[in-house]
Amino acid sequence: GAGVSQSPRYKVTKRGQDVALRCDPISGHVSLYWYRQALGQGPEFLTYFNYEAQQDKSGLPNDRFSAERPEGSISTLTIQRTEQRDSAMYRCASSLPDLETQYFGPGTRLLVL
Amino acid sequence: AQSVTQLGSHVSVSEGALVLLRCNYSSSVPPYLFWYVQYPNQGLQLLLKYTSAATLVKGINGFEAEFKKSETSFHLTKPSAHMSDAAEYFCAVSESTGNQFYFGTGTSLTVIP
């Protein structure tokens, strides 16, 4: 594809429900990153992968958050037992190996009621 | 630890006037520095980046930024603002390739006709 795609673009869910957010990186991009952006703030790092290996998950706020990238391409960020404080824009980015630029998708706006 | 400070969460300029958006960073190693722009309902788009080559970096849409190590700054400028420049601008720092980005809180630019 031409760029990073994310789905769904908008997700409204009730507190306590699980949600899965999907990221499809640019073809050939080895590294994939997840960020969370609260209203009025800059994106904050959650986790990243090189190929299928999760390299750093230090930004995941608690054990309700998990991510996977089983085949080294598409990634899923899962939030279990959602809470209202999870409401935010979730952004995915990808990059080529050994290059510094990250390319961002349009984001998924999550609203937990 | 790395961090980014963007002074001024909102900046207003008249059409045709100079645009100056400020970014200061902290990093324990020579950083990579980026400016991203976010138009309404769109993803983050790379404007320009500094990766230890020329300290004056030119980006898209007439923007440029100068890396000043002594001031730990990477301010974004454009000589003449255009209405289409109205957007949210984010400064980001990275320690190396394959590392997470640290973003500032963003500056919302308004261009007054």
CSV table of C-alpha atoms in Angstrom, one decimal:
chain,number,residue,atom,x,y,z
A,1,GLY,CA,0.0,0.0,0.0
A,2,ALA,CA,0.9,3.6,-0.3
A,3,GLY,CA,1.1,4.3,3.4
A,4,VAL,CA,0.5,2.9,6.9
A,5,SER,CA,-3.2,2.0,7.4
A,6,GLN,CA,-5.1,1.6,10.6
A,7,SER,CA,-8.5,0.2,11.3
A,8,PRO,CA,-11.0,1.0,12.5
A,9,ARG,CA,-10.6,4.7,12.3
A,10,TYR,CA,-13.1,5.2,15.1
A,11,LYS,CA,-14.1,2.9,17.8
A,12,VAL,CA,-16.7,3.5,20.5
A,13,THR,CA,-17.0,0.8,23.2
A,14,LYS,CA,-18.4,0.3,26.6
A,15,ARG,CA,-16.2,0.1,29.7
A,16,GLY,CA,-15.2,-3.4,30.3
A,17,GLN,CA,-15.2,-4.5,26.7
A,18,ASP,CA,-12.1,-5.7,24.9
A,19,VAL,CA,-10.9,-3.9,21.7
A,20,ALA,CA,-8.5,-4.8,19.0
A,21,LEU,CA,-6.8,-2.1,16.9
A,22,ARG,CA,-5.1,-3.1,13.7
A,23,CYS,CA,-2.1,-1.6,11.9
A,24,ASP,CA,-0.9,-2.5,8.4
A,25,PRO,CA,2.6,-1.0,7.9
A,26,ILE,CA,4.2,0.1,4.6
A,27,SER,CA,5.3,-2.9,2.7
A,28,GLY,CA,8.8,-3.9,3.5
A,29,HIS,CA,9.0,-1.9,6.7
A,30,VAL,CA,10.6,-4.0,9.3
A,31,SER,CA,10.0,-1.9,12.4
A,32,LEU,CA,6.5,-1.1,13.7
A,33,TYR,CA,5.6,1.2,16.5
A,34,TRP,CA,2.5,1.9,18.6
A,35,TYR,CA,1.9,5.3,20.2
A,36,ARG,CA,-1.0,6.7,22.2
A,37,GLN,CA,-2.0,10.4,22.0
A,38,ALA,CA,-4.2,12.0,24.5
A,39,LEU,CA,-6.1,15.1,23.6
A,40,GLY,CA,-3.8,18.1,23.7
A,41,GLN,CA,-0.7,16.0,24.0
A,42,GLY,CA,2.0,14.6,21.8
A,43,PRO,CA,2.1,10.9,21.0
A,44,GLU,CA,3.6,8.7,23.7
A,45,PHE,CA,5.4,5.5,23.0
A,46,LEU,CA,3.7,2.2,23.8
A,47,THR,CA,5.7,-0.6,22.1
A,48,TYR,CA,7.6,-1.6,19.0
A,49,PHE,CA,8.5,-4.6,16.9
A,50,ASN,CA,11.3,-5.6,14.6
A,51,TYR,CA,9.8,-8.2,12.3
A,52,GLU,CA,7.7,-10.3,14.6
A,53,ALA,CA,9.8,-9.7,17.7
A,54,GLN,CA,8.5,-7.3,20.3
A,55,GLN,CA,11.7,-5.3,21.1
A,56,ASP,CA,10.4,-2.9,23.7
A,57,LYS,CA,7.1,-2.8,25.5
A,58,SER,CA,8.1,-0.5,28.3
A,59,GLY,CA,5.5,2.1,27.3
A,60,LEU,CA,2.5,-0.2,27.7
A,61,PRO,CA,0.7,1.3,30.7
A,62,ASN,CA,-0.5,-2.0,32.4
A,63,ASP,CA,-1.1,-5.6,31.7
A,64,ARG,CA,-4.5,-4.9,30.0
A,65,PHE,CA,-2.5,-3.7,27.0
A,66,SER,CA,-0.8,-6.2,24.7
A,67,ALA,CA,0.4,-6.2,21.1
A,68,GLU,CA,1.4,-8.8,18.6
A,69,ARG,CA,2.8,-9.0,15.1
A,70,PRO,CA,2.8,-12.7,14.4
A,71,GLU,CA,4.0,-12.7,10.8
A,72,GLY,CA,6.1,-9.6,10.9
A,73,SER,CA,3.7,-7.5,9.0
A,74,ILE,CA,0.2,-6.6,10.4
A,75,SER,CA,0.1,-5.8,14.1
A,76,THR,CA,-2.7,-5.8,16.5
A,77,LEU,CA,-2.9,-3.8,19.7
A,78,THR,CA,-5.4,-5.3,22.2
A,79,ILE,CA,-6.9,-3.5,25.2
A,80,GLN,CA,-8.7,-5.8,27.6
A,81,ARG,CA,-11.4,-4.6,30.0
A,82,THR,CA,-11.3,-1.1,28.6
A,83,GLU,CA,-11.6,1.8,31.0
A,84,GLN,CA,-12.6,5.4,30.3
A,85,ARG,CA,-9.0,6.6,30.7
A,86,ASP,CA,-8.0,4.4,27.7
A,87,SER,CA,-9.9,6.9,25.5
A,88,ALA,CA,-7.3,8.4,23.1
A,89,MET,CA,-5.9,8.4,19.6
A,90,TYR,CA,-3.8,5.3,19.0
A,91,ARG,CA,-1.2,5.8,16.3
A,92,CYS,CA,0.9,3.2,14.4
A,93,ALA,CA,4.1,4.0,12.6
A,94,SER,CA,6.6,1.9,10.5
A,95,SER,CA,10.1,2.4,9.3
A,96,LEU,CA,12.8,0.7,7.2
A,97,PRO,CA,15.7,-1.0,8.9
A,98,ASP,CA,18.6,1.3,9.9
A,99,LEU,CA,16.7,4.4,8.9
A,100,GLU,CA,15.5,6.9,11.3
A,101,THR,CA,12.2,8.1,9.9
A,102,GLN,CA,8.9,6.8,11.1
A,103,TYR,CA,5.9,7.0,8.9
A,104,PHE,CA,2.6,7.3,10.7
A,105,GLY,CA,-0.9,6.0,9.9
A,106,PRO,CA,-4.1,8.1,10.4
A,107,GLY,CA,-4.7,6.7,13.8
A,108,THR,CA,-7.6,5.0,15.5
A,109,ARG,CA,-9.7,7.2,17.8
A,110,LEU,CA,-10.9,5.1,20.7
A,111,LEU,CA,-13.8,6.3,22.9
A,112,VAL,CA,-14.7,4.3,26.0
A,113,LEU,CA,-18.0,5.1,27.5
B,1,ALA,CA,16.5,10.3,29.3
B,2,GLN,CA,15.2,12.3,26.3
B,3,SER,CA,12.5,14.9,26.2
B,4,VAL,CA,11.2,17.6,24.0
B,5,THR,CA,9.7,21.0,25.0
B,6,GLN,CA,7.7,23.0,22.7
B,7,LEU,CA,7.2,26.5,23.9
B,8,GLY,CA,3.8,27.9,23.1
B,9,SER,CA,0.9,25.5,22.7
B,10,HIS,CA,-0.8,28.0,20.4
B,11,VAL,CA,0.8,30.4,17.9
B,12,SER,CA,-1.0,32.9,15.7
B,13,VAL,CA,0.5,34.7,12.8
B,14,SER,CA,-0.8,36.8,10.0
B,15,GLU,CA,-0.8,35.5,6.5
B,16,GLY,CA,2.6,36.4,4.9
B,17,ALA,CA,4.3,36.8,8.3
B,18,LEU,CA,7.2,34.8,9.6
B,19,VAL,CA,6.4,31.5,11.3
B,20,LEU,CA,8.6,30.5,14.3
B,21,LEU,CA,7.8,27.4,16.3
B,22,ARG,CA,10.1,26.6,19.1
B,23,CYS,CA,11.5,23.2,20.1
B,24,ASN,CA,14.1,22.4,22.7
B,25,TYR,CA,15.3,18.9,23.5
B,26,SER,CA,17.4,17.0,26.0
B,27,SER,CA,19.4,14.0,25.0
B,28,SER,CA,22.4,12.2,26.3
B,29,VAL,CA,23.7,11.4,22.9
B,30,PRO,CA,23.6,13.2,19.5
B,31,PRO,CA,20.0,13.1,18.6
B,32,TYR,CA,17.9,12.7,15.6
B,33,LEU,CA,15.3,15.5,15.4
B,34,PHE,CA,12.1,15.7,13.5
B,35,TRP,CA,9.2,18.0,12.9
B,36,TYR,CA,5.8,16.5,12.0
B,37,VAL,CA,2.7,18.2,11.0
B,38,GLN,CA,-0.9,17.1,11.6
B,39,TYR,CA,-3.7,18.5,9.6
B,40,PRO,CA,-7.2,18.0,10.9
B,41,ASN,CA,-8.4,14.4,10.7
B,42,GLN,CA,-5.2,13.3,9.2
B,43,GLY,CA,-2.1,11.4,10.3
B,44,LEU,CA,1.3,12.8,11.2
B,45,GLN,CA,3.2,13.9,8.2
B,46,LEU,CA,7.0,14.3,8.2
B,47,LEU,CA,8.1,17.9,7.5
B,48,LEU,CA,11.8,17.6,8.0
B,49,LYS,CA,14.5,15.8,9.9
B,50,TYR,CA,18.0,16.3,11.3
B,51,THR,CA,20.3,13.3,11.3
B,52,SER,CA,23.7,14.8,12.0
B,53,ALA,CA,24.4,16.1,8.5
B,54,ALA,CA,23.8,19.8,7.7
B,55,THR,CA,22.6,21.8,10.7
B,56,LEU,CA,20.2,23.8,8.5
B,57,VAL,CA,17.5,21.4,7.3
B,58,LYS,CA,15.0,22.2,4.6
B,59,GLY,CA,11.7,20.5,4.5
B,60,ILE,CA,8.5,20.4,2.5
B,61,ASN,CA,6.1,23.4,2.1
B,62,GLY,CA,8.9,26.0,2.5
B,63,PHE,CA,9.7,25.0,6.1
B,64,GLU,CA,13.2,24.8,7.5
B,65,ALA,CA,14.8,24.2,10.9
B,66,GLU,CA,18.2,24.8,12.3
B,67,PHE,CA,19.9,22.4,14.8
B,68,LYS,CA,21.8,24.4,17.4
B,69,LYS,CA,23.7,22.1,19.7
B,70,SER,CA,24.8,24.8,22.1
B,71,GLU,CA,21.2,25.8,22.6
B,72,THR,CA,19.8,22.3,22.4
B,73,SER,CA,17.2,23.7,20.0
B,74,PHE,CA,15.6,22.8,16.7
B,75,HIS,CA,13.2,25.6,15.9
B,76,LEU,CA,11.0,25.5,12.9
B,77,THR,CA,10.6,28.5,10.6
B,78,LYS,CA,8.9,29.6,7.5
B,79,PRO,CA,9.5,33.1,6.0
B,80,SER,CA,5.9,33.7,4.9
B,81,ALA,CA,2.9,32.0,6.4
B,82,HIS,CA,0.1,30.6,4.2
B,83,MET,CA,-3.4,29.8,5.2
B,84,SER,CA,-2.8,26.2,4.4
B,85,ASP,CA,-0.1,26.1,7.1
B,86,ALA,CA,-2.7,26.1,9.8
B,87,ALA,CA,-2.2,22.8,11.6
B,88,GLU,CA,-0.7,21.1,14.7
B,89,TYR,CA,3.1,20.8,14.7
B,90,PHE,CA,5.0,18.3,16.7
B,91,CYS,CA,8.7,18.2,17.4
B,92,ALA,CA,10.3,14.8,18.2
B,93,VAL,CA,13.6,13.4,19.2
B,94,SER,CA,15.1,9.9,18.8
B,95,GLU,CA,18.3,8.5,20.2
B,96,SER,CA,19.1,6.3,17.2
B,97,THR,CA,17.6,4.3,14.4
B,98,GLY,CA,15.1,1.8,15.6
B,99,ASN,CA,14.3,3.7,18.8
B,100,GLN,CA,11.1,5.2,20.0
B,101,PHE,CA,10.4,8.9,19.4
B,102,TYR,CA,9.8,11.3,22.2
B,103,PHE,CA,7.3,14.0,21.2
B,104,GLY,CA,6.6,17.4,22.4
B,105,THR,CA,3.1,18.4,23.3
B,106,GLY,CA,2.6,20.2,20.0
B,107,THR,CA,2.0,23.7,18.8
B,108,SER,CA,-1.2,24.7,17.1
B,109,LEU,CA,-0.6,27.2,14.4
B,110,THR,CA,-3.3,29.6,13.3
B,111,VAL,CA,-2.9,31.8,10.3
B,112,ILE,CA,-4.9,35.0,10.3
B,113,PRO,CA,-6.0,36.3,6.9
